[in-house]
XYZ file of C-alpha atoms in Angstrom:
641
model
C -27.081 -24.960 -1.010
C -26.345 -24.665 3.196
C -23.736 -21.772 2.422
C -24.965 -19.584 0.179
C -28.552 -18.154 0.528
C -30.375 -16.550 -2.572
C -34.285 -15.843 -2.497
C -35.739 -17.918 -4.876
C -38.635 -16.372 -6.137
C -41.114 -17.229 -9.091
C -39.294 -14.928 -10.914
C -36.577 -17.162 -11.232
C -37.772 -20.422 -12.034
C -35.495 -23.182 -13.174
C -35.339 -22.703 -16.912
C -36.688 -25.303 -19.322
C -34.010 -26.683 -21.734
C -35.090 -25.379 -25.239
C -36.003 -27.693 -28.223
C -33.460 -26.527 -29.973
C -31.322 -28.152 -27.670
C -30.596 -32.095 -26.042
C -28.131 -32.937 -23.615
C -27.246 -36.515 -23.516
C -25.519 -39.133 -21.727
C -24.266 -42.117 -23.576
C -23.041 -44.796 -22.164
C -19.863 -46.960 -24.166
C -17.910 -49.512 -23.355
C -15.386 -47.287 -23.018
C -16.728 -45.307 -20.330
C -19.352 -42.471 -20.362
C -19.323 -39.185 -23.127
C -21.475 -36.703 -24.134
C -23.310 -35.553 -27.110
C -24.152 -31.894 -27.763
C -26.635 -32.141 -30.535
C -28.290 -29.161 -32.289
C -31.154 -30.510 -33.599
C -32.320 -27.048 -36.263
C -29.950 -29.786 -39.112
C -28.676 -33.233 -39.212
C -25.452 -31.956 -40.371
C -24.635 -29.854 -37.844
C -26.086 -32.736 -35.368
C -24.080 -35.036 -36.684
C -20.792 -32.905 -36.952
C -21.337 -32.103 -33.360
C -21.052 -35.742 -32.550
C -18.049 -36.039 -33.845
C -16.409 -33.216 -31.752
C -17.858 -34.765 -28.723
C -16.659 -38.376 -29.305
C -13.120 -36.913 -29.957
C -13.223 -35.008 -26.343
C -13.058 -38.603 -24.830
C -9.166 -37.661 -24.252
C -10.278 -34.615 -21.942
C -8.629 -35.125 -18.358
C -10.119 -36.725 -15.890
C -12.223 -34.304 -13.610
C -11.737 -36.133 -11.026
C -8.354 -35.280 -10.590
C -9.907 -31.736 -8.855
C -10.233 -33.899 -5.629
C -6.656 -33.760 -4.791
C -5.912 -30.170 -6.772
C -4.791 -27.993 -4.818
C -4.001 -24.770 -6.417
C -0.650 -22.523 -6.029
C -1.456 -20.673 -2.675
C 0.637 -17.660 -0.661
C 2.899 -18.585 2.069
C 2.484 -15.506 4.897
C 5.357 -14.863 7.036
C 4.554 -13.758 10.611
C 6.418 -12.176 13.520
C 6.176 -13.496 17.057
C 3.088 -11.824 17.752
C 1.564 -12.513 14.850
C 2.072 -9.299 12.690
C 2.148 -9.958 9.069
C 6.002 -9.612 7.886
C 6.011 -10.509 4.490
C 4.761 -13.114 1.961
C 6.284 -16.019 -0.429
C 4.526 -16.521 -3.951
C 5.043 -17.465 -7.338
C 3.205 -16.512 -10.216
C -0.246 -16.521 -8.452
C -0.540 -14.784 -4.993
C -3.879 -16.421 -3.640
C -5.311 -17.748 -0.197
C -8.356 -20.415 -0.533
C -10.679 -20.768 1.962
C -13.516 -22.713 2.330
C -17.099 -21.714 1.286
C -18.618 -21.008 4.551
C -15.531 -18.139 4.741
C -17.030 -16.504 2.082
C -19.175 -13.401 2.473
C -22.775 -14.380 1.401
C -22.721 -10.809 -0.295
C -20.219 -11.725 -2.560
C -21.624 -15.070 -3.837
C -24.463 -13.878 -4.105
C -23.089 -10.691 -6.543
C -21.028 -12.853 -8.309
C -23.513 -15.371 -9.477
C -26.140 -13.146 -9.941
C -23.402 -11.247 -12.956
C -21.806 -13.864 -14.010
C -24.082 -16.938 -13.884
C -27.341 -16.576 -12.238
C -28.875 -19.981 -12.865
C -26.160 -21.728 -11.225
C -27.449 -24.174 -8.674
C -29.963 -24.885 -11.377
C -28.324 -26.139 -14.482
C -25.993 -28.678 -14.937
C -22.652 -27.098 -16.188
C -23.984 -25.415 -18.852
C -27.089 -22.992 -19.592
C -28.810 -23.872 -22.720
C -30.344 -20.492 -23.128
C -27.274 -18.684 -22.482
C -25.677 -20.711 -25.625
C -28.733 -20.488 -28.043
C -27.876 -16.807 -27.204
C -24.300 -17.121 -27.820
C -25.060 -18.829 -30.851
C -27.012 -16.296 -32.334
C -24.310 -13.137 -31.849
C -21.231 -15.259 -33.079
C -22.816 -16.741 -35.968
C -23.911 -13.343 -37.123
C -20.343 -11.992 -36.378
C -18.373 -14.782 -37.775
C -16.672 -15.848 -34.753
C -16.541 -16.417 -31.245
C -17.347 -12.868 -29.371
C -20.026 -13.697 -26.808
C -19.615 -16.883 -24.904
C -21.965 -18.771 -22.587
C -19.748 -19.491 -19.585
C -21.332 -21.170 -16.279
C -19.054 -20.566 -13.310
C -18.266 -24.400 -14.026
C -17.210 -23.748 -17.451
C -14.525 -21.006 -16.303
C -13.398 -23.497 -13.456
C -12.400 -25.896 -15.736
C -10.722 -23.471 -18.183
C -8.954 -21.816 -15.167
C -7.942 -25.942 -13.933
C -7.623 -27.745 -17.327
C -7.953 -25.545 -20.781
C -6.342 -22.386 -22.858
C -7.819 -18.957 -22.323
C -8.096 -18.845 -26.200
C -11.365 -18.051 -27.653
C -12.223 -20.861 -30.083
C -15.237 -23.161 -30.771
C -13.393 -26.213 -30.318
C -12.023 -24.819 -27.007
C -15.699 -23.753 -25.942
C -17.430 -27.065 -26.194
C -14.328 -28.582 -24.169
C -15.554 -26.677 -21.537
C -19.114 -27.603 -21.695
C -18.269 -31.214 -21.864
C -15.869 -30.909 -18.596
C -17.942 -28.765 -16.997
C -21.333 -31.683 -17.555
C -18.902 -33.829 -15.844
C -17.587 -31.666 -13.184
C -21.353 -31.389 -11.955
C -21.567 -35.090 -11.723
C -18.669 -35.577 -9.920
C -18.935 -32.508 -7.406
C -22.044 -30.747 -5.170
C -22.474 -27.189 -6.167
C -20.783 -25.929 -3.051
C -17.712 -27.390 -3.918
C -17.911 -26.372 -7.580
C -18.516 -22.732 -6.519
C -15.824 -22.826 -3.547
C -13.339 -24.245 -5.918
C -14.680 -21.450 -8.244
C -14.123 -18.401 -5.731
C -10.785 -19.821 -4.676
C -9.611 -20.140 -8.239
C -10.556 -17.099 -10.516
C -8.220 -13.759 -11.392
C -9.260 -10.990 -9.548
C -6.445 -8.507 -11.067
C -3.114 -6.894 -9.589
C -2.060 -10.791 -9.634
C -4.550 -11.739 -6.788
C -6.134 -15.306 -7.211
C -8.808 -16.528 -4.901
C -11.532 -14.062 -3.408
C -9.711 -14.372 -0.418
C -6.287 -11.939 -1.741
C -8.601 -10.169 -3.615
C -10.276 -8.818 -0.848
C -7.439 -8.217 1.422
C -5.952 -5.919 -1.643
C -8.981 -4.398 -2.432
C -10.380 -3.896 0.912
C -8.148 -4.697 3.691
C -10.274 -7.229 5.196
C -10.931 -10.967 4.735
C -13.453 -12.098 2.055
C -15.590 -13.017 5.008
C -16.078 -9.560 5.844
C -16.989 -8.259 2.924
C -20.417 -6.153 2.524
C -22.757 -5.453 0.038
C -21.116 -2.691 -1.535
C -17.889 -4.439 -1.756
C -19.270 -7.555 -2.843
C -20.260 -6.030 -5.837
C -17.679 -4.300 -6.751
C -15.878 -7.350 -6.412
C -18.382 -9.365 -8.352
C -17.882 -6.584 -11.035
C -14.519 -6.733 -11.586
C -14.134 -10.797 -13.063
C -14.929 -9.747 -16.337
C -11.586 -8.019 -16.957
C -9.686 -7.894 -13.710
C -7.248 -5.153 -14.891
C -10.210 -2.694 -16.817
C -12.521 -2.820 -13.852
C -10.012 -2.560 -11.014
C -11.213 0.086 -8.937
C -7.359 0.355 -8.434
C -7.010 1.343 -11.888
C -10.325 3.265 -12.294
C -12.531 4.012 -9.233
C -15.176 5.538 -11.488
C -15.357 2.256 -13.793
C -15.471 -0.336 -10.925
C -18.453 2.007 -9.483
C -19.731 1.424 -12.414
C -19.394 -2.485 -12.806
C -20.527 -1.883 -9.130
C -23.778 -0.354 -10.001
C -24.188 -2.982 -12.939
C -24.030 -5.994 -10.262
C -26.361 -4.221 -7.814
C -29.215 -3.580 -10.491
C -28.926 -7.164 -11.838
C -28.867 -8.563 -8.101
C -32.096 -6.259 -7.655
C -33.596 -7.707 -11.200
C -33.516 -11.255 -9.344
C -35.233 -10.468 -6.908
C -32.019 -11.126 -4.141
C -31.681 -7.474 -3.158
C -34.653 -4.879 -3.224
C -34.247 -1.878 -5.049
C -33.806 0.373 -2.157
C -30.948 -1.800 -0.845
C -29.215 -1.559 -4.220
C -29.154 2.311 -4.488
C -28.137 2.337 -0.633
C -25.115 0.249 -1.638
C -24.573 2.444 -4.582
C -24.147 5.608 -2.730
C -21.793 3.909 0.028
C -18.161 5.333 0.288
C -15.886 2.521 -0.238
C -12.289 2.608 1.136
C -9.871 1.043 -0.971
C -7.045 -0.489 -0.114
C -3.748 -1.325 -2.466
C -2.479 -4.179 -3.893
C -0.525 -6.741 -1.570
C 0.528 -9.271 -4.156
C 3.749 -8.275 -4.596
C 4.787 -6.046 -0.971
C 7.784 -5.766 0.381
C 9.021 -7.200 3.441
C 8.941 -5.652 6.630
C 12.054 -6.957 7.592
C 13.730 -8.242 4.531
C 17.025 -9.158 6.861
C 14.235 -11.195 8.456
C 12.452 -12.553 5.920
C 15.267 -13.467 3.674
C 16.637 -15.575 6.306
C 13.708 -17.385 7.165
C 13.110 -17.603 3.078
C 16.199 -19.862 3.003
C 15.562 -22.072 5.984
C 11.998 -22.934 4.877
C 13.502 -23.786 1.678
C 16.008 -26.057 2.999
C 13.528 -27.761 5.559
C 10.999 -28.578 2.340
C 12.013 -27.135 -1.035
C 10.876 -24.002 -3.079
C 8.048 -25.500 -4.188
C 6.242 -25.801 -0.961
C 7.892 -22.848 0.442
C 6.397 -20.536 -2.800
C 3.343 -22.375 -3.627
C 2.277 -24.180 -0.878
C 0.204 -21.915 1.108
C 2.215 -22.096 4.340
C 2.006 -19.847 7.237
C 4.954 -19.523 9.617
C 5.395 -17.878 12.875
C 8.811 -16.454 13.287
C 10.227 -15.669 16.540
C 10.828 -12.109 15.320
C 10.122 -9.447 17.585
C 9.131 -6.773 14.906
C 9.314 -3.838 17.428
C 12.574 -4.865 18.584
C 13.679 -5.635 15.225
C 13.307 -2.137 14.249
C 14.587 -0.671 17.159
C 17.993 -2.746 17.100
C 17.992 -1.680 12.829
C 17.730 2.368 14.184
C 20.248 1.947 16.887
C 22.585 0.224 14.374
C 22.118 2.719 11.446
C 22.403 5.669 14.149
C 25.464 4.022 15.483
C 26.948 3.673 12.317
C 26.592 7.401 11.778
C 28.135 8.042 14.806
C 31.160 5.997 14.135
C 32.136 8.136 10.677
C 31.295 10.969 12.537
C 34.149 10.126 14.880
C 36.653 9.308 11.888
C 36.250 5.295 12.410
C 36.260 3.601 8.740
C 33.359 1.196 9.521
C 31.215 0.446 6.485
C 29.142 -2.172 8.575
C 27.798 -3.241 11.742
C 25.589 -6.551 12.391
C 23.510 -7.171 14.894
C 22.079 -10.361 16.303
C 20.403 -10.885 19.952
C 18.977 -14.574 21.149
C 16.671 -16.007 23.864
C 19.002 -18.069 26.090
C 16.042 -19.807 27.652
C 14.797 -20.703 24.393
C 17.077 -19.995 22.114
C 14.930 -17.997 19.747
C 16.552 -15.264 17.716
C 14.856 -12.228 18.853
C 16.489 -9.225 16.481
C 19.076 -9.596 13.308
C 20.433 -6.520 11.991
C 22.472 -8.092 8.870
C 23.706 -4.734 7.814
C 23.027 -1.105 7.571
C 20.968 -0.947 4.792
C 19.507 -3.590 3.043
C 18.332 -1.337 -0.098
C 22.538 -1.070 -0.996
C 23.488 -4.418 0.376
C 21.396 -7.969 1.029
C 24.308 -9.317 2.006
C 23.426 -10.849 5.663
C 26.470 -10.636 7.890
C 25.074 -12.196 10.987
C 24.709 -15.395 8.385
C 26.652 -14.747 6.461
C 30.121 -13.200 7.006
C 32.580 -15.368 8.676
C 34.676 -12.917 10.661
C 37.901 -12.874 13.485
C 36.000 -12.665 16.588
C 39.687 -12.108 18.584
C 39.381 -11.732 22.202
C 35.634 -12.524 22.117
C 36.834 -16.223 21.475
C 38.976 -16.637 25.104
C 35.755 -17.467 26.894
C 35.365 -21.235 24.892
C 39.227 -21.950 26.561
C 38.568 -20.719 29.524
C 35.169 -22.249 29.903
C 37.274 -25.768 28.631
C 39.929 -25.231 31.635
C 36.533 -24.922 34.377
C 35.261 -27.638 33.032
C 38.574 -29.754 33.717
C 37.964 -29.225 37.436
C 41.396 -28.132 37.309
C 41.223 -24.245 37.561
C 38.546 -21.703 38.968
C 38.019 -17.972 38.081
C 41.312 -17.595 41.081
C 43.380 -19.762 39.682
C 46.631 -17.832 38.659
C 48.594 -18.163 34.879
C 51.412 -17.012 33.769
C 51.547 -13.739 31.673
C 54.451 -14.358 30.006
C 55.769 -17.305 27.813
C 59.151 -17.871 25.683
C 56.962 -19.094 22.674
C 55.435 -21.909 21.094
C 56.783 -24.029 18.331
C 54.278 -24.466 15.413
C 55.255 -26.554 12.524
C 58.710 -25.670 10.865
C 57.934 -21.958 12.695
C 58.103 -20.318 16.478
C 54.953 -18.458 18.193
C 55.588 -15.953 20.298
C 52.228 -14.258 21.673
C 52.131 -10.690 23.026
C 49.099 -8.052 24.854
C 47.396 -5.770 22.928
C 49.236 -3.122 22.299
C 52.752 -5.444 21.654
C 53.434 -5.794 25.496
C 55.293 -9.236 26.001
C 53.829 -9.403 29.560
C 55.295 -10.025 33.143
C 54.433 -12.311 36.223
C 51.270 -14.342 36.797
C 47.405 -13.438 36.891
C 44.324 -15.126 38.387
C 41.911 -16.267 35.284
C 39.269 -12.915 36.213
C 42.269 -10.606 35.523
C 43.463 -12.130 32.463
C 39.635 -11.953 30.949
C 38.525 -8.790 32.422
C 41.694 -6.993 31.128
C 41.524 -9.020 27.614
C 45.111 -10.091 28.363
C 46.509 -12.587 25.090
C 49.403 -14.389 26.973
C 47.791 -16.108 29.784
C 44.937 -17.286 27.466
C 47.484 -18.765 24.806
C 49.306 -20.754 27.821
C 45.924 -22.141 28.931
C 44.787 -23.225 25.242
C 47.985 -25.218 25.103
C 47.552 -26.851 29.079
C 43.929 -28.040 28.325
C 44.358 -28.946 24.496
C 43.055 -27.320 21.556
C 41.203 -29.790 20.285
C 39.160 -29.971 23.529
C 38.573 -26.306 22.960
C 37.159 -26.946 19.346
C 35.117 -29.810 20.771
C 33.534 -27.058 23.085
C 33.089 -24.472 20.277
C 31.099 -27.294 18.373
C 29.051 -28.282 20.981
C 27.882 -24.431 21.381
C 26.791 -24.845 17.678
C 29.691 -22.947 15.978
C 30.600 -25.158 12.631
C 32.915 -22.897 10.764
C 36.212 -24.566 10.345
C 39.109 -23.930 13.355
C 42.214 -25.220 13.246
C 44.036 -26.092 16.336
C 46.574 -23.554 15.607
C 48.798 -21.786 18.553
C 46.980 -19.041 18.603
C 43.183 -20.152 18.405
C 42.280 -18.387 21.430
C 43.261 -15.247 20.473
C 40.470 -15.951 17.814
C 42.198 -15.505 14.571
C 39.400 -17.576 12.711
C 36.820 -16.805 11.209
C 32.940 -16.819 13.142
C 29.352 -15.708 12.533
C 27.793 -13.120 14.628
C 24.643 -15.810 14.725
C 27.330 -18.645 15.773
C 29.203 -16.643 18.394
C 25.841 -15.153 20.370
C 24.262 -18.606 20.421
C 27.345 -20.033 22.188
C 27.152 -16.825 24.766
C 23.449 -18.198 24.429
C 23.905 -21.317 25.919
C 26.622 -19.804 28.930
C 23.687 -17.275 29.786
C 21.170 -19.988 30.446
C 24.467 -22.081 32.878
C 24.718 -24.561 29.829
C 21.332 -25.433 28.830
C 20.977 -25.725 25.104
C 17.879 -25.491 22.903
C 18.126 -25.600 18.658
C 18.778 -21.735 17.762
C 16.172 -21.003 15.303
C 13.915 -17.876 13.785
C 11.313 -20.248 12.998
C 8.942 -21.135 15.903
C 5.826 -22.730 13.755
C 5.021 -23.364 10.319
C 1.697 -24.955 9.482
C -0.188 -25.371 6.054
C -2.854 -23.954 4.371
C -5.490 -26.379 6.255
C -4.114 -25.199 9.930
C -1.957 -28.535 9.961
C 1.174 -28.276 12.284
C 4.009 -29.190 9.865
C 6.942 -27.857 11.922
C 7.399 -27.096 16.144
C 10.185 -26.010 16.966
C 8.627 -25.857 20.636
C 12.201 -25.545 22.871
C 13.768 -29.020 24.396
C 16.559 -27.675 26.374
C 19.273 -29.941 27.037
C 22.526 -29.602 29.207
C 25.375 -29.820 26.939
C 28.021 -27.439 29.672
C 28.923 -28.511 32.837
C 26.627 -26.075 35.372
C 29.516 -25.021 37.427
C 32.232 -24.592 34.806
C 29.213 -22.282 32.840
C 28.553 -20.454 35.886
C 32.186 -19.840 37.138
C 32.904 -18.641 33.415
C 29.793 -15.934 33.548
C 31.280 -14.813 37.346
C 34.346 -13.998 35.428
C 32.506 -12.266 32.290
C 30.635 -9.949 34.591
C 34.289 -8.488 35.481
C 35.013 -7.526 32.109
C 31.772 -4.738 31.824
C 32.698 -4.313 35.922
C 36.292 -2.600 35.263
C 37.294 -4.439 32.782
C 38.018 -3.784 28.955
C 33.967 -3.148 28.439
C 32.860 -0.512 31.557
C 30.911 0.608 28.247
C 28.761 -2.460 28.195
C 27.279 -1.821 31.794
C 23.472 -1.752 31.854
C 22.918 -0.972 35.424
C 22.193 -4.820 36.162
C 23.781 -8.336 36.382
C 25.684 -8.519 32.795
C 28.706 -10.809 31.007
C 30.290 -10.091 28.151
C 33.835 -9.886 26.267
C 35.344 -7.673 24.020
C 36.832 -8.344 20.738
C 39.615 -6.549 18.861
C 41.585 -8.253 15.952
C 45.088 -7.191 14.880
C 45.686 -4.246 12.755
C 41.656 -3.279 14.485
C 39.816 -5.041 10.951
C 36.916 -6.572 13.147
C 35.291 -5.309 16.615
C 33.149 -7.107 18.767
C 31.282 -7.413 22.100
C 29.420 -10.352 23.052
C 27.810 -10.142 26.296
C 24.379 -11.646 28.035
C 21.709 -11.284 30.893
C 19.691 -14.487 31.518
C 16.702 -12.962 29.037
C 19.069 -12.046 25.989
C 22.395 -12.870 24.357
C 23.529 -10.153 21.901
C 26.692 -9.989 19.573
C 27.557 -6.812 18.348
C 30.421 -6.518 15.342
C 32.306 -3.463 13.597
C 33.934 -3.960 10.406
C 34.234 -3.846 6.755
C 33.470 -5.780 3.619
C 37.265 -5.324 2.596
C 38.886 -8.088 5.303
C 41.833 -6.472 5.195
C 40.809 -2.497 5.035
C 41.485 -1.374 9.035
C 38.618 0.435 11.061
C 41.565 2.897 12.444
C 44.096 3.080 14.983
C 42.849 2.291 18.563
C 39.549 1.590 17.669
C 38.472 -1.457 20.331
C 35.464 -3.524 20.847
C 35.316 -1.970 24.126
C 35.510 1.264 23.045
C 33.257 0.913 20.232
C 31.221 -2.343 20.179
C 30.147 -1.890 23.577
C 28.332 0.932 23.385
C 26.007 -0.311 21.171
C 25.148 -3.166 22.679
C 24.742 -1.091 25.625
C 22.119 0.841 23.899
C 20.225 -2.124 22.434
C 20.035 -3.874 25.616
C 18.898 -0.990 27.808
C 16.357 -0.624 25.034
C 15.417 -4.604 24.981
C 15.446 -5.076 28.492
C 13.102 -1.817 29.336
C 10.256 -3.669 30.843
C 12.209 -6.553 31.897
C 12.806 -7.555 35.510
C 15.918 -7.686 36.929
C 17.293 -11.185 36.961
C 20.695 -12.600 38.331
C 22.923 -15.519 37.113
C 23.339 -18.369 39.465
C 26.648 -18.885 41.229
C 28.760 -21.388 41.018
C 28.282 -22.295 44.879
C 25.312 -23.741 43.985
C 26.650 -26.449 41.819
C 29.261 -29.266 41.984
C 32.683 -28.772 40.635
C 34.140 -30.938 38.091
C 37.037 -33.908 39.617
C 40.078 -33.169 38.141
């Protein structure tokens, strides 16, 4: 017994099976079974015979060396603060023996089965008792449970209180103790049992009850813990404080009986203040946004089963105090905007690592009580303008143009299928003369970027936009850069991702470790950048991005240092954007409604509203975070035409 200490004294000898009853093995042909006989009548002996022959079907105990009970799955943030947690039915965490707080072993055996490590899965004297009371009251009212006879209810039987039912459990439990050591027998014990409030396992139990880990756990609490098996939800000291003291006080005179506490050490424990905690089974999230997202992801990666009853743990890359910084600043924004008379019913939120590619913050809505509806994840919306940066990016990368080179503004029109396209400038303007690439972006000009999506092909453009991990459909329609369809906040600032970093490209993720219930490392998603942009084309495009924040359509998006960025606006103003980056952080920012087609209001811009917000998000991200600046494109080799 290495892990759980108990003073043996003479008052507690190992007690001498009574002649009233035999326990005995006997070996078949068929394997090994046992024979309860009561020897007060040969009638009874025999009938008991007969019960014990027909448990031969009883499952095999062995099968508790690969059982592994339904555990929690606990959902961290980057840092390790507990988000949320995935269960089913049973919210538990097992641990093994040596985690246990000797207190509480030692209270719970000493109430509920005190000659444990001495008998061998069942207590005759406890049965003659048993006996006695339900004979007298004509059925089954007292029963004679070792803590191996509840384990293999718990594992293998019905809770119902019969006498066919009862000696199933003293046969399994006979051969439970010849297949397992005690330790195991009381680990699998402690790990299994309802503690109430829909906690399994000592180890939920105590973090409900007490805040702390079952390791932890003191004298005082032990027994109060001990106290409350019996009848989880009567002697809950979250139900009744004054009953569980007295369960409490029960355990701690019994303990003292034994001779394992002294008396003085009991009534100390009885007058200690307890501080109880509530119950955690069934919490809310912290960050439901979060923790929905990462829900579904686990789920895909290895199934519900796993993901609800497997006992996982999984670091996210969640920042929690950024997450709930970017949720204020979005539901103050949002305030702000129908204070102003804009019609905006939403605004999402999603900022990424570039050097990593680990989502930082996701703000899928305003409110997650009215709507779960994720719209970072979600809703595929017109990015407009924000799109130009995946042509132009596709015309560097031709070695054909540079942020100088000089398009026209103007064009007679494209033919597209039986129909003509004629693009125009926000604001209807059909355009006039020729502009270098860095005034075309920084002043969000349509015409110049249409002509350039038709000189270096659509479908090269698409093949960019997939490469930068954006898989909703596109069509290599006319006007594809003008970005008429629909994205995902997530899908356009992991592109802007990969152009903050100059084209290095890691797997986006919110998942950055998920191990099991042993410590075993089942998922690392450890970064393994690879360059999927050409350096100079990615670093010629950001050059040209940091003009659109420095007197361009977004002088609302300027932080003070080195940022790039575009605006978004779609026709008739349904959908707003900005997407802009510094090398630490890639953030898209979008303004809309559920109702596609329901307008946000005349005039109402991604510069003049999307910008702002991201302004205030990133001066609020980037607070302690040096200065850094984006490489130029000097440094790099340009593309051969």
């Amino acid at each position: 017994m290495s892990s759980t200490t108990i003073n043996r004294k003479t008052n507690h000898q190992k007690p001498h099976t009574p002649k009233s009853f035999l326990l005995g093995i006997v070996k078949t042909a068929g394997g090994t079974f046992l024979g309860l006989t009561l020897l007060s009548t040969s009638a009874i002996a025999g009938g008991m015979v007969g019960l014990a022959i027909s448990f031969r079907n009883l499952p095999d105990v062995r099968v508790l060396n690969n059982y592994v009970p339904s555990q929690t799955s606990y959902i961290y943030d980057v840092k390790g603060l507990l988000l949320t947690t995935f269960h089913g039915e049973e919210h538990r965490t097992s641990v093994p023996l040596n985690e246990l707080s000797p207190q509480l072993k030692r209270a719970v055996m000493a109430i509920e089965d005190s000659s444990f490590y001495y008998h061998n899965g069942i207590n005759p004297a406890s049965i003659a008792r048993a006996v006695v009371v339900n004979f007298k009251s004509g059925g089954v009212t007292e029963g004679a449970s070792t803590l191996t006879m509840q384990l293999v209810k718990n594992v293998f039987l019905s809770h119902q209180r019969t006498f066919s039912r009862k000696l199933a459990e003293a046969v399994l439990a006979v051969r439970v103790e010849q297949v397992f050591s005690k330790d195991q027998i009381l680990e699998m014990y402690l790990n299994n049992i309802y503690w109430g409030h829909n906690n399994y396992g000592a180890e939920t139990a105590a973090q409900s009850y007490f805040n702390k880990s079952a390791a932890d756990l003191t004298l005082p609490e032990g027994a109060m813990m001990a106290g409350i098996i019996q009848a989880p939800e009567v002697y809950s000291p979250l139900a009744n404080y004054d009953i569980a003291k007295k369960r409490q006080a029960l355990v701690l005179n019994r303990m003292a009986d034994l001779g394992w506490i002294t008396p003085e050490e009991a009534e100390k424990a009885k007058k200690t203040p307890l501080k109880i905690g509530k119950s955690k089974a069934w919490q809310s999230s912290k960050l439901p946004y979060v923790t929905d997202a990462v829900r579904e992801e686990l789920i895909k990666r290895f199934g519900q089963e796993t993901v609800i009853k497997g006992g996982i743990n999984v670091q996210t890359t969640i920042d929690y105090k950024l997450q709930m910084e970017a949720e204020a600043i979005v539901k103050k924004a949002h305030g702000n905007l129908r204070a102003s008379g804009v019609r905006a019913d939403q605004v999402a939120l999603v900022s990424i690592d570039p050097r990593t590619h680990f989502v930082k913050a996701v703000v899928g809505g305003i409110d997650y009580e009215k709507s779960q509806f994720n719209r970072v994840l979600q809703s595929r919306r017109q990015p407009g303008s924000a799109f130009k940066p995946f042509v132009y990016y596709t015309a560097f990368a031709t070695g054909k143009y540079t942020p100088y080179s000089v398009i026209p503004n103007y064009t007679r029109g494209f033919r597209e299928g039986g129909g003509y396209y004629r693009p125009q400038n926000y604001g209807g303007g059909g355009g006039g003369g020729s502009v270098t690439i860095n005034n075309a972006l920084a002043n969000s000009l349509n015409i110049p970027a249409v002509v350039m999506g038709q000189r270096v092909g659509l479908d090269k453009v698409i093949e960019v936009c997939r490469t930068l991990g954006i898989k909703s459909p596109l069509q290599p329609v006319v006007s594809l850069p003008l970005g008429p369809i629909g994205v995902t906040p997530m899908e356009m600032a992991k592109a802007y991702a990969t152009f903050a970093n100059n084209g290095w490209q890691s797997e986006t993720t919110m998942i950055m470790q998920v191990s099991d219930s042993l410590g075993n490392v089942m998922l690392d998603n450890t970064p393994k950048p690879q360059l999927v942009l050409n350096e100079w084309a990615s670093a010629s495009l950001t050059s040209s991005l940091q003009n659109v924040i420095n007197g361009g359509t977004a002088a609302n998006a300027n932080i003070g240092r080195p940022a790039a960025g575009k605006t978004g606006t779609t026709s008739g103003e349904r959908d707003v954007w900005f997407v802009g980056y510094v090398p630490q952080l890639s953030t898209a920012v979008w303004i809309g409604n559920d109702d596609f087609n329901r307008s946000l209001g005349r005039g109402v811009t991604g510069g003049g509203y999307a910008a702002p917000i991201w302004r205030q998000f990133m001066n609020t991200a980037l607070k302690n975070e040096p200065v850094k600046y984006f490489p130029s494109a000097s440094q790099f080799t340009k593309p051969k035409p």
